Short mmCIF file of C-alpha atoms in Angstrom, two decimals:
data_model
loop_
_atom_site.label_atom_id
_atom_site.label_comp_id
_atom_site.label_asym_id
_atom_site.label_seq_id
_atom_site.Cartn_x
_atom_site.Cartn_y
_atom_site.Cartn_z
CA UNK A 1 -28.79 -12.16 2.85
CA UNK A 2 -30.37 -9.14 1.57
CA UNK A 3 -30.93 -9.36 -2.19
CA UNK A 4 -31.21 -5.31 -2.89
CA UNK A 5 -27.78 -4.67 -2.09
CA UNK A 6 -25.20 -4.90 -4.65
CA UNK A 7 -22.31 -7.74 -4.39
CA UNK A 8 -19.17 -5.43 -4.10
CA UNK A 9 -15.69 -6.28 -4.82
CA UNK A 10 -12.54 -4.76 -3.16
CA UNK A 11 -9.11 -5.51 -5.33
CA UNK A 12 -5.91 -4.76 -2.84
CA UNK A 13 -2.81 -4.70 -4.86
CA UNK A 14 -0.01 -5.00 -2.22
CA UNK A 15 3.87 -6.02 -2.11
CA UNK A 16 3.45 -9.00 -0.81
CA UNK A 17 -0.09 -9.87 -1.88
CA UNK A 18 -2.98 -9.30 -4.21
CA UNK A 19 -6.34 -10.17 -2.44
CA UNK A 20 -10.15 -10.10 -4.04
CA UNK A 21 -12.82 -9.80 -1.52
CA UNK A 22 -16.72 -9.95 -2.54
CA UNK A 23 -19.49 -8.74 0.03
CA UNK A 24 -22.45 -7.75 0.49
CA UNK A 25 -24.51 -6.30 3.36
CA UNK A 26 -27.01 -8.52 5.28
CA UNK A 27 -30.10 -7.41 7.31
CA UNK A 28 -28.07 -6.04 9.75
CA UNK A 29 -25.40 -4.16 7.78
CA UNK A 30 -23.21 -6.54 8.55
CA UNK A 31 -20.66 -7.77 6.12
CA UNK A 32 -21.05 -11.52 4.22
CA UNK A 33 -18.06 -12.53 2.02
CA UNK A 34 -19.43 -14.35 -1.00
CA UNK A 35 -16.25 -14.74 -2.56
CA UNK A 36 -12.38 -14.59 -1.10
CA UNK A 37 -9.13 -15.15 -3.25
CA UNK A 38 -5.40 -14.35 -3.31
CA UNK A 39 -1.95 -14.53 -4.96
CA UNK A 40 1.33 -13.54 -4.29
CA UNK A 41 2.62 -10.32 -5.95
CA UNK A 42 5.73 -9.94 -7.46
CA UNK A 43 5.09 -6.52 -9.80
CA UNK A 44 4.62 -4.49 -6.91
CA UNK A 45 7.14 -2.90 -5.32
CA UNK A 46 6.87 0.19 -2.34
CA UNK A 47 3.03 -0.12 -3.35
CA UNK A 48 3.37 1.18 -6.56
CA UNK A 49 2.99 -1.68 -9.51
CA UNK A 50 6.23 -1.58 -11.62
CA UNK A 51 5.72 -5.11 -13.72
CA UNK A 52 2.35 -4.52 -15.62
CA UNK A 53 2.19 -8.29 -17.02
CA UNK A 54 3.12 -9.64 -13.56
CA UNK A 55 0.87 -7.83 -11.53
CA UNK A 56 -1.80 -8.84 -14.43
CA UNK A 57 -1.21 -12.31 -14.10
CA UNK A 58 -1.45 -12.13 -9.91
CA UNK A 59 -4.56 -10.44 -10.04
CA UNK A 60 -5.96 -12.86 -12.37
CA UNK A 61 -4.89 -15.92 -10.48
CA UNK A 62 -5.93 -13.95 -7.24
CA UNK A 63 -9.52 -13.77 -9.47
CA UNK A 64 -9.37 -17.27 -10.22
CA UNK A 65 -8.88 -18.85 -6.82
CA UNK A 66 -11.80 -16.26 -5.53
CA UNK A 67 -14.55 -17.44 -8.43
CA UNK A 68 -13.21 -21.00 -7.68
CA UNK A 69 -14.48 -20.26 -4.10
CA UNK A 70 -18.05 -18.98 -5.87
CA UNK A 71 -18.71 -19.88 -9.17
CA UNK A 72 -21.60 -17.95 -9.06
CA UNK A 73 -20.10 -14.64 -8.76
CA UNK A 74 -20.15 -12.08 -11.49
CA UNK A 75 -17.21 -10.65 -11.00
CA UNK A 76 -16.53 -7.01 -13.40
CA UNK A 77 -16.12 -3.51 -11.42
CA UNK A 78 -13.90 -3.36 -8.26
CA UNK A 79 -12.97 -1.02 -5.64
CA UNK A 80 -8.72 -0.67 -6.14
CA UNK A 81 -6.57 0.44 -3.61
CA UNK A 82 -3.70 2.76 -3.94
CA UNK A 83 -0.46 3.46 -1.88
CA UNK A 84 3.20 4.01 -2.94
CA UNK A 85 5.56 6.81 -1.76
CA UNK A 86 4.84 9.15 -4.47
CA UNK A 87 1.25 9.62 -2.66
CA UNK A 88 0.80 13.04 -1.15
CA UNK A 89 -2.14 15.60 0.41
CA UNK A 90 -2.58 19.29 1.15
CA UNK A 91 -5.02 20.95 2.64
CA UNK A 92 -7.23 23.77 0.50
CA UNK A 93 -10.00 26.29 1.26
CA UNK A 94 -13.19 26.54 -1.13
CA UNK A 95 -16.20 28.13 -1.22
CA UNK A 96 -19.73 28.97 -3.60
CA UNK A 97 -22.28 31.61 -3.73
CA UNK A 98 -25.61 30.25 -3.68
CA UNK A 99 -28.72 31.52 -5.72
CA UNK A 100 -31.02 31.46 -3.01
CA UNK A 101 -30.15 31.99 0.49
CA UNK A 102 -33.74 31.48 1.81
CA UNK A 103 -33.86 27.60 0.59
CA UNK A 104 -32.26 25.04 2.34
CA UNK A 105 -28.46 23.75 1.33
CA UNK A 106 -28.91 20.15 -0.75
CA UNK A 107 -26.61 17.33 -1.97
CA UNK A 108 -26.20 18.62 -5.33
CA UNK A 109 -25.04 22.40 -3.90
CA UNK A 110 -22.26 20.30 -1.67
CA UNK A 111 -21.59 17.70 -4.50
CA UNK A 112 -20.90 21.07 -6.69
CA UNK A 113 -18.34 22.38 -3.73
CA UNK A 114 -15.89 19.09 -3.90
CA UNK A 115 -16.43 19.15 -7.62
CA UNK A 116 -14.74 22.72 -7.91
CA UNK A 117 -12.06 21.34 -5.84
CA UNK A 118 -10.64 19.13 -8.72
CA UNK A 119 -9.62 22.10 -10.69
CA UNK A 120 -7.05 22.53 -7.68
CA UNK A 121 -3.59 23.85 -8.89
CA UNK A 122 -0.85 20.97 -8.10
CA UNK A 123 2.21 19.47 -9.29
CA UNK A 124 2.69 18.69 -12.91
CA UNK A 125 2.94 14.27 -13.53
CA UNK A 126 0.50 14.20 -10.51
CA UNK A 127 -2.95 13.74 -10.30
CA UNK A 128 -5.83 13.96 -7.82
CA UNK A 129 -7.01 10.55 -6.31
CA UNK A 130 -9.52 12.24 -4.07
CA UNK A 131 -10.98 15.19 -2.35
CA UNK A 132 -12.03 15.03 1.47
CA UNK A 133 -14.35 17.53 3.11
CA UNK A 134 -13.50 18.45 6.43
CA UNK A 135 -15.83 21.22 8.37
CA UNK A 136 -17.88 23.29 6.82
CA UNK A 137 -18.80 26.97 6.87
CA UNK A 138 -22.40 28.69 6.20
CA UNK A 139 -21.61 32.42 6.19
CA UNK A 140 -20.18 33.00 9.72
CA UNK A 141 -21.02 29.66 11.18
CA UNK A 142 -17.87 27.47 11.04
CA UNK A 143 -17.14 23.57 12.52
CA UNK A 144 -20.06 22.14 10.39
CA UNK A 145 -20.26 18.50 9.96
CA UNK A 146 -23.42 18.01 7.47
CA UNK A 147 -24.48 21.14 6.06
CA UNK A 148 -27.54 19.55 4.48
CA UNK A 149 -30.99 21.67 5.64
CA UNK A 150 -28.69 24.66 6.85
CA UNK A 151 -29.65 27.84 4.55
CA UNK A 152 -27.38 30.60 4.07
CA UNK A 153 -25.61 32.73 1.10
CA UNK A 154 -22.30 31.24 1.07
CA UNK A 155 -21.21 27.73 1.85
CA UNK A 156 -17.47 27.02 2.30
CA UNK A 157 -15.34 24.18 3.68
CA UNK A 158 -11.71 22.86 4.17
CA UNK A 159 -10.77 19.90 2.26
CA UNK A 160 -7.88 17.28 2.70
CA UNK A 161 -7.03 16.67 -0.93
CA UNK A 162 -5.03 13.28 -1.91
CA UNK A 163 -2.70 13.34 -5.22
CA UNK A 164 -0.94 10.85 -6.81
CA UNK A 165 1.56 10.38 -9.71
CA UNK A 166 -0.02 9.55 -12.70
CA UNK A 167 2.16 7.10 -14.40
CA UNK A 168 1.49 4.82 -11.36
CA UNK A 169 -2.11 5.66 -11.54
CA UNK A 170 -2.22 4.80 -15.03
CA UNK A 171 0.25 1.42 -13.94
CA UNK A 172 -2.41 0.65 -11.63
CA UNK A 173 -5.50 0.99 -14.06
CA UNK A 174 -4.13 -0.76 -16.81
CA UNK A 175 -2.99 -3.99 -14.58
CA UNK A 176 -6.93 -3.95 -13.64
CA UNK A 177 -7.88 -3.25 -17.11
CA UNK A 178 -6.11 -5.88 -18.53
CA UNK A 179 -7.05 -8.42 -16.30
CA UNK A 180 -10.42 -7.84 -17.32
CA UNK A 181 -11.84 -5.56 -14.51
CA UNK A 182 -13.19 -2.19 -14.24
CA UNK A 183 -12.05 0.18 -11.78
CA UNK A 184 -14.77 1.48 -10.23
CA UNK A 185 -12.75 3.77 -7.99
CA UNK A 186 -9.33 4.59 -6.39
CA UNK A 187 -9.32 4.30 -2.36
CA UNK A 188 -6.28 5.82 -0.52
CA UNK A 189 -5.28 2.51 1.69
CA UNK A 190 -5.12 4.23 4.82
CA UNK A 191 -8.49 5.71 4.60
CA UNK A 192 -9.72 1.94 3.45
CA UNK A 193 -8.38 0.34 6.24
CA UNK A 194 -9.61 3.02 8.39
CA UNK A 195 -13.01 2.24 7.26
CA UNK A 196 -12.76 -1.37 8.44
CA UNK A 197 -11.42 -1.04 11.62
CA UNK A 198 -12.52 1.67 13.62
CA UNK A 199 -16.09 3.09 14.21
CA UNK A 200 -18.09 6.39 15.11
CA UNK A 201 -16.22 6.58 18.56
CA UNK A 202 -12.61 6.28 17.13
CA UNK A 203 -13.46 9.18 15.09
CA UNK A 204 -14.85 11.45 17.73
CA UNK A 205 -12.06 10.91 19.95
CA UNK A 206 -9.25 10.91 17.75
CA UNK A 207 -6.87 8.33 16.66
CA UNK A 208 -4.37 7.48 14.18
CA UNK A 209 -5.04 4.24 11.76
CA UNK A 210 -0.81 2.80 11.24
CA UNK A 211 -1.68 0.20 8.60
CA UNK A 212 1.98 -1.85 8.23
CA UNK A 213 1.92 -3.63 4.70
CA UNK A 214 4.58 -5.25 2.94
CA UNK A 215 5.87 -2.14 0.80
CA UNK A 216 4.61 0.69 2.58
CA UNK A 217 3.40 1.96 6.25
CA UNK A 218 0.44 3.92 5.65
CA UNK A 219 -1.29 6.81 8.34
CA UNK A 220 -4.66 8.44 8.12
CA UNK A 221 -5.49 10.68 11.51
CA UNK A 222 -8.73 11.32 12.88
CA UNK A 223 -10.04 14.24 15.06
CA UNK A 224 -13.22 15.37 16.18
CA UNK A 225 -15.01 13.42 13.57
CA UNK A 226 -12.82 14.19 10.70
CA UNK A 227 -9.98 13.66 8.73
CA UNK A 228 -6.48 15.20 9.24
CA UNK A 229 -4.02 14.08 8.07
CA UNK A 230 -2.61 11.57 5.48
CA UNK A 231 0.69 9.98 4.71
CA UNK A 232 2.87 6.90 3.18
CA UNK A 233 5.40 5.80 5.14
CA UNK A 234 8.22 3.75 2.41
CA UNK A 235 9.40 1.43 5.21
CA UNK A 236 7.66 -1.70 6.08
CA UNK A 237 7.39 -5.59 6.50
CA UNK A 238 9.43 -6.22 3.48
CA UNK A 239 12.47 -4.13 4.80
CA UNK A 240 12.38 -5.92 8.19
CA UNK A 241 12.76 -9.25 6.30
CA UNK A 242 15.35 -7.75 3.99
CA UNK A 243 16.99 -6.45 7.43
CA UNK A 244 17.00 -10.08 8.92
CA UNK A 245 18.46 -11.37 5.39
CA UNK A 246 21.23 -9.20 5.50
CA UNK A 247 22.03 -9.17 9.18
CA UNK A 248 21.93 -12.87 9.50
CA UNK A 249 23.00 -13.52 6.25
CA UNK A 250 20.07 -15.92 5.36
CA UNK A 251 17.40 -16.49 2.64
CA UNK A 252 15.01 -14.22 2.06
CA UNK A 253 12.32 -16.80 2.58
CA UNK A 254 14.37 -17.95 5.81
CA UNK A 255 14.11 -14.66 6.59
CA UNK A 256 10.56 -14.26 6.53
CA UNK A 257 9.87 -17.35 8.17
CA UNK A 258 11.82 -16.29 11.29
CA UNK A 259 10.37 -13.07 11.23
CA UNK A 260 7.13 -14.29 11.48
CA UNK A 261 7.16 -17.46 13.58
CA UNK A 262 9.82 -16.00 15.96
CA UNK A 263 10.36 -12.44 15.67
CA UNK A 264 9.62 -9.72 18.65
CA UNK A 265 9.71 -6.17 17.97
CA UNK A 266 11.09 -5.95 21.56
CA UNK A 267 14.63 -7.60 22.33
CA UNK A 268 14.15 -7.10 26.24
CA UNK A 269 10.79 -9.53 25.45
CA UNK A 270 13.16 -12.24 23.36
CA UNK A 271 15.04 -15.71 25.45
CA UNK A 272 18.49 -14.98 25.72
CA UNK A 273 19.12 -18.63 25.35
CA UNK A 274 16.75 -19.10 22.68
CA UNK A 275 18.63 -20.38 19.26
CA UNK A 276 17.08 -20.67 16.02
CA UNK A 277 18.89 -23.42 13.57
CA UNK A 278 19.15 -22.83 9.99
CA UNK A 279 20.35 -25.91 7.66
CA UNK A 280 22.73 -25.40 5.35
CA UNK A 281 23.11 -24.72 2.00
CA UNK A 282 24.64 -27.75 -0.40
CA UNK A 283 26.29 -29.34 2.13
CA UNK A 284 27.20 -26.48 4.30
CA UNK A 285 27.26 -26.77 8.12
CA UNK A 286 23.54 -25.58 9.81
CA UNK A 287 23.27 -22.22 11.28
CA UNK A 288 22.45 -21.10 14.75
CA UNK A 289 20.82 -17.65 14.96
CA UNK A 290 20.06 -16.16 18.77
CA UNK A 291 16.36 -15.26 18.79
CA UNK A 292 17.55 -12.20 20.48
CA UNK A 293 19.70 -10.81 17.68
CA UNK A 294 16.79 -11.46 15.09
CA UNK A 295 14.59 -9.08 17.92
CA UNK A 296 17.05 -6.18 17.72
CA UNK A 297 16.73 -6.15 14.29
CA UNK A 298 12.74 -6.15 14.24
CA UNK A 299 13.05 -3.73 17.01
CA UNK A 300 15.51 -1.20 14.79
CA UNK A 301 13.44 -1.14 11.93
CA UNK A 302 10.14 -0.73 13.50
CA UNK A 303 10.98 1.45 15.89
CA UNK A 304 12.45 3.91 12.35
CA UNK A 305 8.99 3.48 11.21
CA UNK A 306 7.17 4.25 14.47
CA UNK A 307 9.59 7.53 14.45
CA UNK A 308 8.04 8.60 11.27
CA UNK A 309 4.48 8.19 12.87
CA UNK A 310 5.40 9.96 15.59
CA UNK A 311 7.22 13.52 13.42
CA UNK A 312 3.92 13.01 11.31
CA UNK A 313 1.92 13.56 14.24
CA UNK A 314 3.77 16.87 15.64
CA UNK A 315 4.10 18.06 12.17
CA UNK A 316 0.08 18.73 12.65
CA UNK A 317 0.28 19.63 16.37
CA UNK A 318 -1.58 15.86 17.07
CA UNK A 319 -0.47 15.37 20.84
CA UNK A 320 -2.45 13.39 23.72
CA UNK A 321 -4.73 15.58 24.09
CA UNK A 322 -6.05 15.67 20.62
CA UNK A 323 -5.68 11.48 20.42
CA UNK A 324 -7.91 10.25 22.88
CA UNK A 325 -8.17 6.72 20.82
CA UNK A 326 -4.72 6.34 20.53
CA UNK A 327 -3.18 4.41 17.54
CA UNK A 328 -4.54 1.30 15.78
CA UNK A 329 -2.07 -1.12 14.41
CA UNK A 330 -3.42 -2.91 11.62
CA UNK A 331 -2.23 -4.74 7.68
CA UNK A 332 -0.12 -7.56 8.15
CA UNK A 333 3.11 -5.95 9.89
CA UNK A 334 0.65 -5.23 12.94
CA UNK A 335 0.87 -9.00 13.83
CA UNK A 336 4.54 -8.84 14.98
CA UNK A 337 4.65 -9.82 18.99
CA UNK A 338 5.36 -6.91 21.43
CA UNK A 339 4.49 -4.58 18.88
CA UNK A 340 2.01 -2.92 20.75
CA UNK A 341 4.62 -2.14 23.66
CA UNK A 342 7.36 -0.70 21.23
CA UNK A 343 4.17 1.58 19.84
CA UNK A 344 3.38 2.94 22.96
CA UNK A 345 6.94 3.43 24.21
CA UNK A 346 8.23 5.29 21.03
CA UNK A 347 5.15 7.06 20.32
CA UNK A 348 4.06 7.70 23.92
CA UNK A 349 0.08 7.17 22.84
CA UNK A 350 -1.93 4.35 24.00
CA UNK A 351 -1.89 1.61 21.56
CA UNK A 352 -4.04 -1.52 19.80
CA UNK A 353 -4.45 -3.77 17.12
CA UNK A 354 -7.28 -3.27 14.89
CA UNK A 355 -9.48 -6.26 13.39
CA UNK A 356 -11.90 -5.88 10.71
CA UNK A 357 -14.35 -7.58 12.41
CA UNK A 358 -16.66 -5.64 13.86
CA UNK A 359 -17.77 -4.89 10.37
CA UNK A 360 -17.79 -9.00 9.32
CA UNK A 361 -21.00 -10.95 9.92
CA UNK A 362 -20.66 -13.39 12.14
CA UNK A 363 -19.56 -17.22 11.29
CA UNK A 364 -16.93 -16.26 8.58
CA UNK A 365 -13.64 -18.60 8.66
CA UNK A 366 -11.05 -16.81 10.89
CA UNK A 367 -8.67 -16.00 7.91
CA UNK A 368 -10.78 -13.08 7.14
CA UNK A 369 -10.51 -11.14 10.39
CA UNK A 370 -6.62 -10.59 9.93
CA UNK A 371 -5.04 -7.02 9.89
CA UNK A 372 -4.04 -8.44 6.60
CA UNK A 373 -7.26 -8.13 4.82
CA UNK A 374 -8.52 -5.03 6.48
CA UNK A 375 -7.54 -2.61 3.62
CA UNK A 376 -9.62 -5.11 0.64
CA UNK A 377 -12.72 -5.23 3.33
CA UNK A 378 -12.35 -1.20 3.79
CA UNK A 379 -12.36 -0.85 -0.21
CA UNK A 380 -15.90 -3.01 0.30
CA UNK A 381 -17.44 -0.27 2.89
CA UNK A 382 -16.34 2.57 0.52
CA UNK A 383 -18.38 1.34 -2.39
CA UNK A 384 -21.16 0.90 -0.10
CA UNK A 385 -20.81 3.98 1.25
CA UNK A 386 -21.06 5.54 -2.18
CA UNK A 387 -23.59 3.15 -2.80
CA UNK A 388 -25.84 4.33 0.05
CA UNK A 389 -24.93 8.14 -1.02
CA UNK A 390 -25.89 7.55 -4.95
CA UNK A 391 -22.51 8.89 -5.72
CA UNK A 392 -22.03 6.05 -7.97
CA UNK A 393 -24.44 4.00 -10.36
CA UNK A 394 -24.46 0.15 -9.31
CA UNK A 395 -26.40 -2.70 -11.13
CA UNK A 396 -28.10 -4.48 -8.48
CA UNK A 397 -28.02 -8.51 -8.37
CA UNK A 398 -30.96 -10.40 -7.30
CA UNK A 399 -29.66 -13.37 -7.59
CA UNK A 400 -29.82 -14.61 -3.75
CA UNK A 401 -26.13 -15.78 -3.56
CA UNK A 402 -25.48 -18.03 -0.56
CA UNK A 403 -22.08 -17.71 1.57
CA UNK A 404 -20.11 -20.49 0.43
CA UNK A 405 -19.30 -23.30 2.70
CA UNK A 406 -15.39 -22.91 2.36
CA UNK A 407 -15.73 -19.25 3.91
CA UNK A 408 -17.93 -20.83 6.91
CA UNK A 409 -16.00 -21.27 10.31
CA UNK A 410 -16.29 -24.84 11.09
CA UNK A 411 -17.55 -25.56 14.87
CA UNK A 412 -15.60 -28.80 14.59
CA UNK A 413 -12.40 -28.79 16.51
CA UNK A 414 -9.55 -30.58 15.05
CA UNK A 415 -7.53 -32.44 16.65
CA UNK A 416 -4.04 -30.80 17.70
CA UNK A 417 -0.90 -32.22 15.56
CA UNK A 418 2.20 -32.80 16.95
CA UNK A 419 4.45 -29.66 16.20
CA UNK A 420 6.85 -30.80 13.01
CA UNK A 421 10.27 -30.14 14.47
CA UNK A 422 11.92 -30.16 11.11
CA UNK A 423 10.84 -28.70 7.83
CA UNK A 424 11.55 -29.42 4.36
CA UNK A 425 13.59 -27.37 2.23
CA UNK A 426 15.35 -24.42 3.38
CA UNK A 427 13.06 -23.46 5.41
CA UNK A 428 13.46 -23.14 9.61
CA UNK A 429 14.46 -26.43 10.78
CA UNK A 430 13.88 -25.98 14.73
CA UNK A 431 14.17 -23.68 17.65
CA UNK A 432 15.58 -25.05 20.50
CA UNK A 433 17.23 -24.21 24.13
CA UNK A 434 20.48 -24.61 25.27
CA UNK A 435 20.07 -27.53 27.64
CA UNK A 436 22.80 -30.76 28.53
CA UNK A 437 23.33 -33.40 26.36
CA UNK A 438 21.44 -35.84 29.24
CA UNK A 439 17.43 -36.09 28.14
CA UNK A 440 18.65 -34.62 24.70
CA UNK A 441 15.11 -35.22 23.21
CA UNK A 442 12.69 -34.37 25.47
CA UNK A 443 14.34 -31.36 26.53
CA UNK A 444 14.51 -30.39 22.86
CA UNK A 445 10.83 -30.68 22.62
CA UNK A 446 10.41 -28.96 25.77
CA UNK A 447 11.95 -26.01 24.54
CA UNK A 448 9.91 -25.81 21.41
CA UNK A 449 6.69 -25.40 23.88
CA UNK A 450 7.84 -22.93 25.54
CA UNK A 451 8.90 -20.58 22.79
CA UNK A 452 5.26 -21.26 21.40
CA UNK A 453 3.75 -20.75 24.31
CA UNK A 454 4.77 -17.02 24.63
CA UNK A 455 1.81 -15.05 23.30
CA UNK A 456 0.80 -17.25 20.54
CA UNK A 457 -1.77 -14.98 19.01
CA UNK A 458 0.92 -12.05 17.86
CA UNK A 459 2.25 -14.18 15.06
CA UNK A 460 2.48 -12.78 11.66
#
């Protein structure tokens, strides 16, 4: 543990989940989580918060179970996430005139540039989240990455500028606010996420970060170091489980159950004689559902979303050529099985999941190198990147706070359960293959293993 660097906190403030993440970096620059909570969100919906006192009371209970985790932590400004269809970009052009073309170009000169960029005309109810430099120029020099030490009489650059729509800006702040936080600063998702799973080498050769949350499908695309692009996609996990409700006329928890224990975003991949069996409602008969069907649903949805991905990418002339790296699935959504397949067929670009751990320290419980959490972790390398830039005043705490035990991966191995064929409630009961009545039993169980079997590390 390295006691000069400040304990950041990341806040995400999803559809399906509000998560709290505390780190700080170790010796190494690697990662430790001192402090990991979440609760289930029911004021968000699309990513944009619509029930102020719910969403208050989720990110308090999400608070809760992360101090119960570490009561030690001191817990006041966070890093918030933001997505929601009403988030858009555009791309500007600004330049300044400098006083002295002999000296060298500093921090403050480019800190002045993006600065000037926030008097940018847009939209009336919207307001800018954040401003993105992309090359810069130094008279007739262009494609410059750090123009720090250049000298010159005019510096100029193109920036990637993010907007918003205030009320849900002001949604968002408040929740925080009220739930006794400060919001330090606003991170586009994508760009968070982006952060957390890709490094140097994504950037250089190009990729496109496809971050599939509960509300929303967010894209940020890189190229030759840079950013390019930006967009929020409003279709994701939550309208594949809605799908599956509706198609199969279920629950919506049934729904998400079967989505996520035995969905395929392939229906070529899914057992044709594969049946899924529902029990019924008050008394009603139990359902079968083919595991098939519930895969051409998946497969229908995600491959609308995956469309979307791929017009965003011709709309800015991103082909092959200019996407070396491909497309990195990550958020929760990325953990459907097959998915990478249906990416690279639809989208024609090669295709992978992307973990957040190659930023985490080693030894962390397993929990925290999900898709899922890869925006909140992402929200905890932007503050340290504004850290490490002074673009932001921290307090430092030098109080040497230990990784709790509960967020250490245990070497023990337990011992493996016997799978629980039927569960309580209304939830999915069992899967099982059509087989003759002889052997009923172990045939039945049988089939359960081999449904498991297939590729047991895409699950949800």
């Amino acid at each position: 543990m390295n006691p000069e660097q400040p304990i950041i906190v990341g806040l995400d403030i999803g559809t399906t989940k509000i998560a709290v993440i505390a780190g700080r970096k170790n010796e190494f620059g690697k990662l430790e989580i001192l402090g990991f909570g979440k609760a289930n969100s029911n004021g968000v919906k699309h990513g944009q918060v619509l029930n102020i006192d719910e969403t208050i009371k989720a990110i308090k209970q999400a608070l809760e179970n992360c101090l119960s985790v570490n009561p030690n932590l001191n817990i006041g400004e966070v890093y918030v996430g933001i997505a929601g269809h009403h988030i858009k970009s555009l791309q500007t052009r600004g330049d300044i005139v400098r006083e002295s073309e002999e000296e060298e170009i500093t921090q403050a000169e480019v800190d002045l540039l993006i600065s000037k960029q926030y008097k940018t005309y847009i939209p009336a109810g919207d307001q800018i989240i954040d401003v993105i430099p992309q090359e810069y120029t130094i008279d007739n020099m262009p494609n410059i990455v750090r123009p720090i030490g250049y000298s010159g009489v005019k510096l100029g650059a193109n920036f990637h500028i993010i907007t918003g729509d205030k009320n849900a800006i002001r949604n968002i702040n408040r929740s925080v606010e009220k739930a006794g936080l400060y919001t330090k600063d606003l991170v586009l998702q994508p760009l968070a996420s982006a952060a957390a799973v890709m490094g140097q080498e994504d950037l250089e050769a190009g990729v496109a970060i496809v971050d599939i949350g509960g509300g929303t499908t967010d894209l940020a695309v890189f190229a030759d170091g840079v950013l390019r692009h930006t967009a929020v996609i409003p279709f994701a996990g939550e309208n594949i489980t809605n799908d599956i409700k509706t198609g199969l006329g279920v629950l919506k928890s049934q729904a998400e159950q079967m989505k996520t224990q035995f969905g395929s975003a392939l229906a070529n991949e899914a057992k044709a004689n594969a049946y899924i069996t529902i029990p019924g409602l008050r008394g009603m008969p139990a359902k079968e559902i083919s595991v098939k069907n519930l895969a051409n649903i998946i497969q229908a949805r995600m491959s609308e979303i995956l469309d979307f991905v791929t017009y965003h990418l011709k709309q800015i002339g991103m082909d092959n050529r200019h996407l070396n790296g491909g497309i990195v699935l990550t958020g929760g959504g990325s953990q459907l099985r097959h998915l990478i397949q249906l990416t690279e067929y639809v989208t024609g670009l090669p295709a992978r999941i992307g973990l957040p751990n190659e930023h985490l320290a080693a030894g962390h419980i397993e929990e925290l190198a999900k898709p899922t959490y890869s925006t909140c972790l992402g929200l905890i390398l932007k503050g340290y990147d504004d850290f490490e830039n002074n673009r932001k005043v921290f307090e430092k705490s030098f109080i040497n706070i230990p990784v709790p035990q509960d967020l250490i991966r245990s070497n023990v191995v337990a011992a493996v359960q016997e799978e629980v064929l039927v569960t309580e409630g209304n939830a999915v009961a069992s899967v099982e293959k059509r087989q003759p009545l002889r052997n009923f039993w172990d045939k039945f169980k049988n089939g359960i293993i081999d449904i498991f079997k297939e590729e047991e590390d895409g699950h949800l």
